[in-house]
PDB file of C-alpha atoms and ligand atoms in Angstrom:
ATOM      1  CA  MET O  63      -0.047   0.068   0.015  1.00  0.00           C
ATOM      2  CA  SER O  64       1.287   3.386  -0.826  1.00  0.00           C
ATOM      3  CA  ASP O  65       1.383   6.798   0.750  1.00  0.00           C
ATOM      4  CA  LYS O  66      -1.878   6.344   2.573  1.00  0.00           C
ATOM      5  CA  LYS O  67      -1.038   9.002   5.168  1.00  0.00           C
ATOM      6  CA  ASP O  68      -0.014  11.777   2.733  1.00  0.00           C
ATOM      7  CA  PHE O  69      -3.462  12.870   1.752  1.00  0.00           C
ATOM      8  CA  ASN O  70      -3.946  16.506   1.789  1.00  0.00           C
ATOM      9  CA  LEU O  71      -7.196  16.696   3.908  1.00  0.00           C
ATOM     10  CA  THR O  72      -7.073  20.353   4.536  1.00  0.00           C
ATOM     11  CA  PRO O  73      -9.514  21.686   1.749  1.00  0.00           C
ATOM     12  CA  GLY O  74     -11.711  24.574   2.113  1.00  0.00           C
ATOM     13  CA  GLU O  75     -14.903  24.462   4.019  1.00  0.00           C
ATOM     14  CA  LYS O  76     -17.286  23.646   1.292  1.00  0.00           C
ATOM     15  CA  GLU O  77     -15.324  20.765   0.041  1.00  0.00           C
ATOM     16  CA  GLN O  78     -14.164  19.578   3.499  1.00  0.00           C
ATOM     17  CA  TYR O  79     -15.784  16.109   3.317  1.00  0.00           C
ATOM     18  CA  LYS O  80     -15.522  15.377  -0.324  1.00  0.00           C
ATOM     19  CA  PRO O  81     -13.945  12.042  -1.246  1.00  0.00           C
ATOM     20  CA  VAL O  82     -10.317  11.982  -1.745  1.00  0.00           C
ATOM     21  CA  THR O  83      -8.416  10.012  -4.459  1.00  0.00           C
ATOM     22  CA  ALA O  84      -5.537   7.852  -3.435  1.00  0.00           C
ATOM     23  CA  GLU O  85      -3.194   5.506  -5.345  1.00  0.00           C
ATOM     24  CA  ILE O  86      -2.949   2.011  -3.893  1.00  0.00           C
ATOM     25  CA  THR O  87      -0.627  -0.911  -4.757  1.00  0.00           C
ATOM     26  CA  CYS O  88      -1.749  -4.402  -3.821  1.00  0.00           C
ATOM     27  CA  SER O  89       0.640  -5.840  -1.299  1.00  0.00           C
ATOM     28  CA  HIS O  90       0.088  -9.306  -2.598  1.00  0.00           C
ATOM     29  CA  CYS O  91       0.338  -9.062  -6.482  1.00  0.00           C
ATOM     30  CA  GLY O  92       1.561  -5.391  -6.851  1.00  0.00           C
ATOM     31  CA  LYS O  93      -1.376  -4.200  -8.990  1.00  0.00           C
ATOM     32  CA  LYS O  94      -1.682  -0.431  -8.899  1.00  0.00           C
ATOM     33  CA  ASP O  95      -5.204   1.064  -8.560  1.00  0.00           C
ATOM     34  CA  THR O  96      -6.797   4.427  -7.907  1.00  0.00           C
ATOM     35  CA  ILE O  97      -9.359   4.376  -5.294  1.00  0.00           C
ATOM     36  CA  SER O  98     -11.778   6.906  -3.904  1.00  0.00           C
ATOM     37  CA  LEU O  99     -11.843   7.327  -0.098  1.00  0.00           C
ATOM     38  CA  ARG O 100     -14.537   9.015   1.736  1.00  0.00           C
ATOM     39  CA  ALA O 101     -13.435  11.743   4.177  1.00  0.00           C
ATOM     40  CA  CYS O 102     -16.411  11.507   6.331  1.00  0.00           C
ATOM     41  CA  VAL O 103     -18.886   8.796   7.719  1.00  0.00           C
ATOM     42  CA  ASN O 104     -22.014  10.193   9.101  1.00  0.00           C
ATOM     43  CA  VAL O 105     -23.815   7.365  10.886  1.00  0.00           C
ATOM     44  CA  SER O 106     -26.899   9.510  11.552  1.00  0.00           C
ATOM     45  CA  LEU O 107     -27.540   9.727   7.866  1.00  0.00           C
ATOM     46  CA  HIS O 108     -26.083   6.251   7.126  1.00  0.00           C
ATOM     47  CA  PRO O 109     -26.753   4.082  10.317  1.00  0.00           C
ATOM     48  CA  GLU O 110     -25.840   0.911   8.317  1.00  0.00           C
ATOM     49  CA  GLU O 111     -22.335   2.231   8.099  1.00  0.00           C
ATOM     50  CA  LYS O 112     -21.730   2.062  11.773  1.00  0.00           C
ATOM     51  CA  GLN O 113     -21.536  -1.739  11.788  1.00  0.00           C
ATOM     52  CA  GLN O 114     -19.159  -1.537   8.822  1.00  0.00           C
ATOM     53  CA  VAL O 115     -16.834   0.624  10.735  1.00  0.00           C
ATOM     54  CA  LEU O 116     -17.052  -1.472  13.847  1.00  0.00           C
ATOM     55  CA  ASP O 117     -16.205  -4.707  12.037  1.00  0.00           C
ATOM     56  CA  GLY O 118     -13.651  -3.014   9.786  1.00  0.00           C
ATOM     57  CA  SER O 119     -15.401  -3.759   6.359  1.00  0.00           C
ATOM     58  CA  PHE O 120     -15.751  -0.081   5.895  1.00  0.00           C
ATOM     59  CA  PHE O 121     -12.024   0.150   5.385  1.00  0.00           C
ATOM     60  CA  MET O 122     -11.463  -3.088   3.391  1.00  0.00           C
ATOM     61  CA  TYR O 123     -10.160  -2.846  -0.122  1.00  0.00           C
ATOM     62  CA  THR O 124     -10.290  -5.800  -2.387  1.00  0.00           C
ATOM     63  CA  CYS O 125      -7.685  -6.040  -5.107  1.00  0.00           C
ATOM     64  CA  PRO O 126      -9.510  -6.409  -8.463  1.00  0.00           C
ATOM     65  CA  ASP O 127      -6.825  -8.732  -9.807  1.00  0.00           C
ATOM     66  CA  CYS O 128      -6.030 -11.220  -7.136  1.00  0.00           C
ATOM     67  CA  LYS O 129      -8.912 -10.481  -4.712  1.00  0.00           C
ATOM     68  CA  GLU O 130      -6.495  -9.920  -1.808  1.00  0.00           C
ATOM     69  CA  LYS O 131      -8.206  -7.869   0.978  1.00  0.00           C
ATOM     70  CA  THR O 132      -6.363  -5.006   2.648  1.00  0.00           C
ATOM     71  CA  ALA O 133      -7.451  -2.723   5.335  1.00  0.00           C
ATOM     72  CA  VAL O 134      -6.936   0.966   4.206  1.00  0.00           C
ATOM     73  CA  SER O 135      -6.485   3.226   7.111  1.00  0.00           C
ATOM     74  CA  TYR O 136      -6.757   6.913   6.173  1.00  0.00           C
ATOM     75  CA  PRO O 137      -7.847  10.150   7.820  1.00  0.00           C
ATOM     76  CA  LEU O 138     -11.569   9.927   8.360  1.00  0.00           C
ATOM     77  CA  LEU O 139     -14.069  11.721  10.409  1.00  0.00           C
ATOM     78  CA  TYR O 140     -16.683   9.536  12.118  1.00  0.00           C
ATOM     79  CA  ASP O 141     -19.708  11.593  12.911  1.00  0.00           C
ATOM     80  CA  ASP O 142     -22.646  10.435  15.166  1.00  0.00           C
ATOM     81  CA  MET O 143     -24.910  13.362  15.535  1.00  0.00           C
ATOM     82  CA  GLY O 144     -27.423  11.595  17.624  1.00  0.00           C
ATOM     83  CA  LYS O 145     -24.595  10.827  20.164  1.00  0.00           C
ATOM     84  CA  ALA O 146     -23.042  14.169  19.611  1.00  0.00           C
ATOM     85  CA  LEU O 147     -19.810  12.296  18.987  1.00  0.00           C
ATOM     86  CA  MET O 148     -17.057  13.159  16.434  1.00  0.00           C
ATOM     87  CA  ILE O 149     -14.084  10.926  16.204  1.00  0.00           C
ATOM     88  CA  TYR O 150     -11.137  11.736  13.748  1.00  0.00           C
ATOM     89  CA  LEU O 151      -9.123   8.749  12.630  1.00  0.00           C
ATOM     90  CA  LEU O 152      -5.549  10.023  12.043  1.00  0.00           C
ATOM     91  CA  PRO O 153      -3.322   7.203  11.200  1.00  0.00           C
ATOM     92  CA  GLY O 154       0.368   7.766  10.897  1.00  0.00           C
ATOM     93  CA  GLN O 155       1.694  10.985  12.322  1.00  0.00           C
ATOM     94  CA  THR O 156      -1.351  11.398  14.520  1.00  0.00           C
ATOM     95  CA  GLU O 157      -0.064  14.295  16.896  1.00  0.00           C
ATOM     96  CA  GLU O 158       1.063  16.275  13.901  1.00  0.00           C
ATOM     97  CA  ALA O 159      -2.161  15.841  11.954  1.00  0.00           C
ATOM     98  CA  LEU O 160      -4.095  16.640  15.164  1.00  0.00           C
ATOM     99  CA  SER O 161      -2.589  19.968  15.667  1.00  0.00           C
ATOM    100  CA  LYS O 162      -3.133  20.767  11.946  1.00  0.00           C
ATOM    101  CA  LEU O 163      -6.624  19.699  12.213  1.00  0.00           C
ATOM    102  CA  ASN O 164      -7.319  21.770  15.297  1.00  0.00           C
ATOM    103  CA  ALA O 165      -5.570  24.799  13.752  1.00  0.00           C
ATOM    104  CA  GLN O 166      -8.140  24.600  10.856  1.00  0.00           C
ATOM    105  CA  GLN O 167     -10.754  25.735  13.332  1.00  0.00           C
ATOM    106  CA  GLU O 168     -10.149  29.319  12.503  1.00  0.00           C
ATOM    107  CA  THR O 169     -11.869  28.378   9.250  1.00  0.00           C
ATOM    108  CA  TRP O 170     -14.900  26.833  10.799  1.00  0.00           C
ATOM    109  CA  SER O 171     -18.344  28.223  10.391  1.00  0.00           C
ATOM    110  CA  GLU O 172     -20.095  29.459  13.516  1.00  0.00           C
ATOM    111  CA  ASP O 173     -22.428  26.532  13.262  1.00  0.00           C
ATOM    112  CA  MET O 174     -19.481  24.105  13.294  1.00  0.00           C
ATOM    113  CA  LEU O 175     -18.111  25.878  16.449  1.00  0.00           C
ATOM    114  CA  LYS O 176     -21.385  25.705  18.148  1.00  0.00           C
ATOM    115  CA  ALA O 177     -21.698  21.973  17.332  1.00  0.00           C
ATOM    116  CA  ALA O 178     -18.118  21.450  18.522  1.00  0.00           C
ATOM    117  CA  LYS O 179     -18.949  22.901  21.994  1.00  0.00           C
ATOM    118  CA  VAL O 180     -21.577  20.171  22.675  1.00  0.00           C
ATOM    119  CA  CYS O 181     -19.813  17.446  20.892  1.00  0.00           C
ATOM    120  CA  THR O 182     -17.307  14.933  22.299  1.00  0.00           C
ATOM    121  CA  MET O 183     -14.481  15.321  19.846  1.00  0.00           C
ATOM    122  CA  ARG O 184     -11.807  12.789  19.790  1.00  0.00           C
ATOM    123  CA  ALA O 185      -8.767  11.726  17.721  1.00  0.00           C
ATOM    124  CA  VAL O 186      -7.728   8.108  17.411  1.00  0.00           C
ATOM    125  CA  ARG O 187      -4.584   6.496  15.797  1.00  0.00           C
ATOM    126  CA  SER O 188      -6.151   3.287  14.390  1.00  0.00           C
ATOM    127  CA  ILE O 189      -9.294   1.680  12.985  1.00  0.00           C
ATOM    128  CA  ASN O 190      -9.384  -0.491  16.282  1.00  0.00           C
ATOM    129  CA  GLU O 191      -9.158   2.515  18.499  1.00  0.00           C
ATOM    130  CA  LEU O 192     -12.028   4.129  16.480  1.00  0.00           C
ATOM    131  CA  ALA O 193     -14.140   0.969  17.061  1.00  0.00           C
ATOM    132  CA  GLU O 194     -13.290   1.189  20.685  1.00  0.00           C
ATOM    133  CA  LYS O 195     -14.529   4.723  21.165  1.00  0.00           C
ATOM    134  CA  ILE O 196     -17.702   3.768  19.508  1.00  0.00           C
ATOM    135  CA  LYS O 197     -18.158   0.926  21.749  1.00  0.00           C
ATOM    136  CA  ILE O 198     -17.543   3.168  24.883  1.00  0.00           C
ATOM    137  CA  ALA O 199     -20.047   5.534  23.778  1.00  0.00           C
ATOM    138  CA  ASP O 200     -22.507   2.714  23.056  1.00  0.00           C
ATOM    139  CA  ALA O 201     -21.827   1.476  26.578  1.00  0.00           C
ATOM    140  CA  GLY O 202     -22.997   4.905  27.877  1.00  0.00           C
ATOM    141  CA  LEU O 203     -19.527   5.471  29.421  1.00  0.00           C
ATOM    142  CA  ASP O 204     -17.258   8.576  29.336  1.00  0.00           C
ATOM    143  CA  ASP O 205     -13.944   7.485  27.469  1.00  0.00           C
ATOM    144  CA  ARG O 206     -11.812   9.493  29.860  1.00  0.00           C
ATOM    145  CA  PHE O 207     -12.926   7.554  32.836  1.00  0.00           C
ATOM    146  CA  VAL O 208     -12.759   4.452  30.931  1.00  0.00           C
ATOM    147  CA  GLU O 209      -9.099   5.216  29.953  1.00  0.00           C
ATOM    148  CA  LEU O 210      -8.340   5.751  33.687  1.00  0.00           C
ATOM    149  CA  SER O 211     -10.084   2.550  34.666  1.00  0.00           C
ATOM    150  CA  LYS O 212      -8.028   0.735  31.872  1.00  0.00           C
ATOM    151  CA  ALA O 213      -4.906   2.070  33.592  1.00  0.00           C
ATOM    152  CA  PHE O 214      -5.928   0.334  36.880  1.00  0.00           C
ATOM    153  CA  VAL O 215      -7.118  -2.916  35.503  1.00  0.00           C
ATOM    154  CA  PHE O 216      -4.164  -3.153  33.075  1.00  0.00           C
ATOM    155  CA  ALA O 217      -1.606  -2.556  35.909  1.00  0.00           C
ATOM    156  CA  GLN O 218      -3.334  -5.328  37.816  1.00  0.00           C
ATOM    157  CA  PHE O 219      -3.359  -7.601  34.859  1.00  0.00           C
ATOM    158  CA  LEU O 220       0.607  -7.045  34.533  1.00  0.00           C
ATOM    159  CA  LYS O 221       1.105  -7.733  38.242  1.00  0.00           C
ATOM    160  CA  GLN O 222      -0.509 -11.079  37.717  1.00  0.00           C
ATOM    161  CA  ASN O 223       1.310 -11.740  34.298  1.00  0.00           C
ATOM    162  CA  PRO O 224       4.879 -10.439  34.904  1.00  0.00           C
ATOM    163  CA  GLY O 225       6.882 -10.139  31.746  1.00  0.00           C
ATOM    164  CA  PHE O 226       3.732  -9.910  29.606  1.00  0.00           C
ATOM    165  CA  THR O 227       4.045  -7.615  26.536  1.00  0.00           C
ATOM    166  CA  ALA O 228       0.800  -6.222  25.390  1.00  0.00           C
ATOM    167  CA  VAL O 229       0.465  -4.795  21.867  1.00  0.00           C
ATOM    168  CA  GLN O 230      -3.014  -3.377  22.243  1.00  0.00           C
ATOM    169  CA  VAL O 231      -5.497  -2.928  25.057  1.00  0.00           C
ATOM    170  CA  LEU O 232      -9.025  -2.319  24.113  1.00  0.00           C
ATOM    171  CA  PHE O 233     -12.237  -1.700  26.080  1.00  0.00           C
ATOM    172  CA  GLU O 234     -15.166  -3.971  25.358  1.00  0.00           C
ATOM    173  CA  ARG O 235     -18.490  -4.847  26.972  1.00  0.00           C
ATOM    174  CA  GLN O 236     -19.126  -8.513  26.749  1.00  0.00           C
ATOM    175  CA  ASP O 237     -22.258 -10.000  28.097  1.00  0.00           C
ATOM    176  CA  ASP O 238     -22.970  -6.899  30.292  1.00  0.00           C
ATOM    177  CA  LYS O 239     -19.358  -7.229  31.698  1.00  0.00           C
ATOM    178  CA  ASP O 240     -16.900  -4.310  31.103  1.00  0.00           C
ATOM    179  CA  GLY O 241     -13.338  -5.216  30.569  1.00  0.00           C
ATOM    180  CA  LEU O 242     -10.246  -5.165  28.488  1.00  0.00           C
ATOM    181  CA  VAL O 243      -9.330  -7.225  25.530  1.00  0.00           C
ATOM    182  CA  ILE O 244      -5.502  -7.460  25.640  1.00  0.00           C
ATOM    183  CA  PHE O 245      -3.534  -8.457  22.706  1.00  0.00           C
ATOM    184  CA  SER O 246      -0.162 -10.144  23.206  1.00  0.00           C
ATOM    185  CA  LYS O 247       2.915  -9.955  21.106  1.00  0.00           C
ATOM    186  CA  ASP O 248       2.349 -13.366  19.674  1.00  0.00           C
ATOM    187  CA  GLY O 249      -1.396 -12.580  18.722  1.00  0.00           C
ATOM    188  CA  LYS O 250      -3.188 -14.023  21.685  1.00  0.00           C
ATOM    189  CA  LYS O 251      -6.098 -12.406  23.395  1.00  0.00           C
ATOM    190  CA  PHE O 252      -6.822 -12.007  27.030  1.00  0.00           C
ATOM    191  CA  TRP O 253      -9.795 -10.777  28.910  1.00  0.00           C
ATOM    192  CA  ALA O 254      -9.495  -8.643  32.184  1.00  0.00           C
ATOM    193  CA  GLU O 255     -12.750  -7.651  33.627  1.00  0.00           C
ATOM    194  CA  PHE O 256     -13.307  -4.324  35.339  1.00  0.00           C
ATOM    195  CA  PRO O 257     -13.928  -5.117  39.080  1.00  0.00           C
ATOM    196  CA  ASP O 258     -17.488  -4.154  40.137  1.00  0.00           C
ATOM    197  CA  GLY O 259     -17.825  -0.464  40.973  1.00  0.00           C
ATOM    198  CA  LEU O 260     -14.350   0.401  39.602  1.00  0.00           C
ATOM    199  CA  TYR O 261     -15.640   2.762  36.845  1.00  0.00           C
ATOM    200  CA  ASP O 262     -17.917   4.705  39.248  1.00  0.00           C
ATOM    201  CA  GLU O 263     -15.105   5.009  41.828  1.00  0.00           C
ATOM    202  CA  VAL O 264     -12.839   6.253  39.046  1.00  0.00           C
ATOM    203  CA  VAL O 265     -15.526   8.850  38.096  1.00  0.00           C
ATOM    204  CA  SER O 266     -15.747  10.088  41.650  1.00  0.00           C
ATOM    205  CA  MET O 267     -12.029  10.145  42.031  1.00  0.00           C
ATOM    206  CA  PHE O 268     -11.254  12.056  38.936  1.00  0.00           C
ATOM    207  CA  GLU O 269     -14.529  13.963  37.994  1.00  0.00           C
ATOM    208  CA  ASP O 270     -13.212  17.370  39.331  1.00  0.00           C
ATOM    209  CA  ARG O 271     -10.011  17.061  37.435  1.00  0.00           C
ATOM    210  CA  VAL O 272     -11.462  15.807  34.272  1.00  0.00           C
ATOM    211  CA  LYS O 273     -14.954  17.265  33.881  1.00  0.00           C
ATOM    212  CA  ASN O 274     -14.575  20.925  33.924  1.00  0.00           C
ATOM    213  CA  GLU O 275     -13.031  21.322  30.404  1.00  0.00           C
ATOM    214  CA  SER O 276     -15.231  22.492  27.718  1.00  0.00           C
ATOM    215  CA  LYS O 277     -12.994  22.135  24.769  1.00  0.00           C
ATOM    216  CA  THR O 278     -13.689  22.571  21.002  1.00  0.00           C
ATOM    217  CA  GLU O 279     -10.769  20.696  19.946  1.00  0.00           C
ATOM    218  CA  TYR O 280     -10.247  17.110  18.808  1.00  0.00           C
ATOM    219  CA  GLU O 281      -8.276  15.307  21.661  1.00  0.00           C
ATOM    220  CA  LEU O 282      -6.335  12.185  21.917  1.00  0.00           C
ATOM    221  CA  ILE O 283      -7.704  10.346  24.960  1.00  0.00           C
ATOM    222  CA  ASP O 284      -5.450   7.315  25.211  1.00  0.00           C
ATOM    223  CA  ALA O 285      -2.993   5.643  27.583  1.00  0.00           C
ATOM    224  CA  ASN O 286      -0.526   8.616  27.388  1.00  0.00           C
ATOM    225  CA  TRP O 287      -3.437  10.861  28.447  1.00  0.00           C
ATOM    226  CA  SER O 288      -4.474   8.878  31.463  1.00  0.00           C
ATOM    227  CA  MET O 289      -0.838   8.578  32.523  1.00  0.00           C
ATOM    228  CA  LYS O 290      -0.496  12.286  32.522  1.00  0.00           C
ATOM    229  CA  ILE O 291      -3.540  12.589  34.718  1.00  0.00           C
ATOM    230  CA  LEU O 292      -2.385  10.006  37.143  1.00  0.00           C
ATOM    231  CA  SER O 293       1.260  11.328  37.272  1.00  0.00           C
ATOM    232  CA  ASN O 294      -0.175  14.783  38.085  1.00  0.00           C
ATOM    233  CA  ILE O 295      -2.030  13.206  41.001  1.00  0.00           C
ATOM    234  CA  THR O 296       0.944  11.545  42.480  1.00  0.00           C
ATOM    235  CA  ASN O 297       3.140  14.661  42.101  1.00  0.00           C
ATOM    236  CA  SER O 298       0.707  17.011  43.624  1.00  0.00           C
TER     237      SER O 298
HETATM  238 ZN1  LIG W 294      -3.611  -7.950  -5.831  1.00  0.00          ZN
END
């Protein structure tokens, strides 16, 4: 796959969510193709696309020659107006792309800024993280407290599994139980459940610190973010 993070996604306001064209090279047979990528998925207008984002099929490209399937990850806005949720997938140089994206706010219309004030605005690095944010919202939870809860539960998991190397830790709700799906280096999956009452306890512990920000910027709420919050607490 070629240059998938080099799209220029900083067009003027009117064309902001027009599809972008990209060159793709099949990693299996080398066939070159030009594909059209949508810059925005609005699940209020197209509810059927939410499941496609969640299961990854939205991002799947099938080579016309050899039929090899590849996930194409590229800058995409996931917009759920019903949940007042906007998540920007920014693969690659995420921090850099994020500051560029937030700097564009100067060009936003008044309506956009008004919407931004009431929306939860997030940036994520990967398709999996995008799906995780959607699942957190579906579970009716606040992703900031989920991220802090993850830090506690994952620390506990590491204590019980010394030497374990995780490549990804994602929130899930399975059969009414909240917990973490932990992926090991060798591709194994582990489940670590949130202890009863943990999330509520985290909310009451951190609510003052976390709640009172009304931001109109896309934010990366991830393990680094929760580490910052937690280290501020231990240092103060
Ligand atoms: Zn191919």
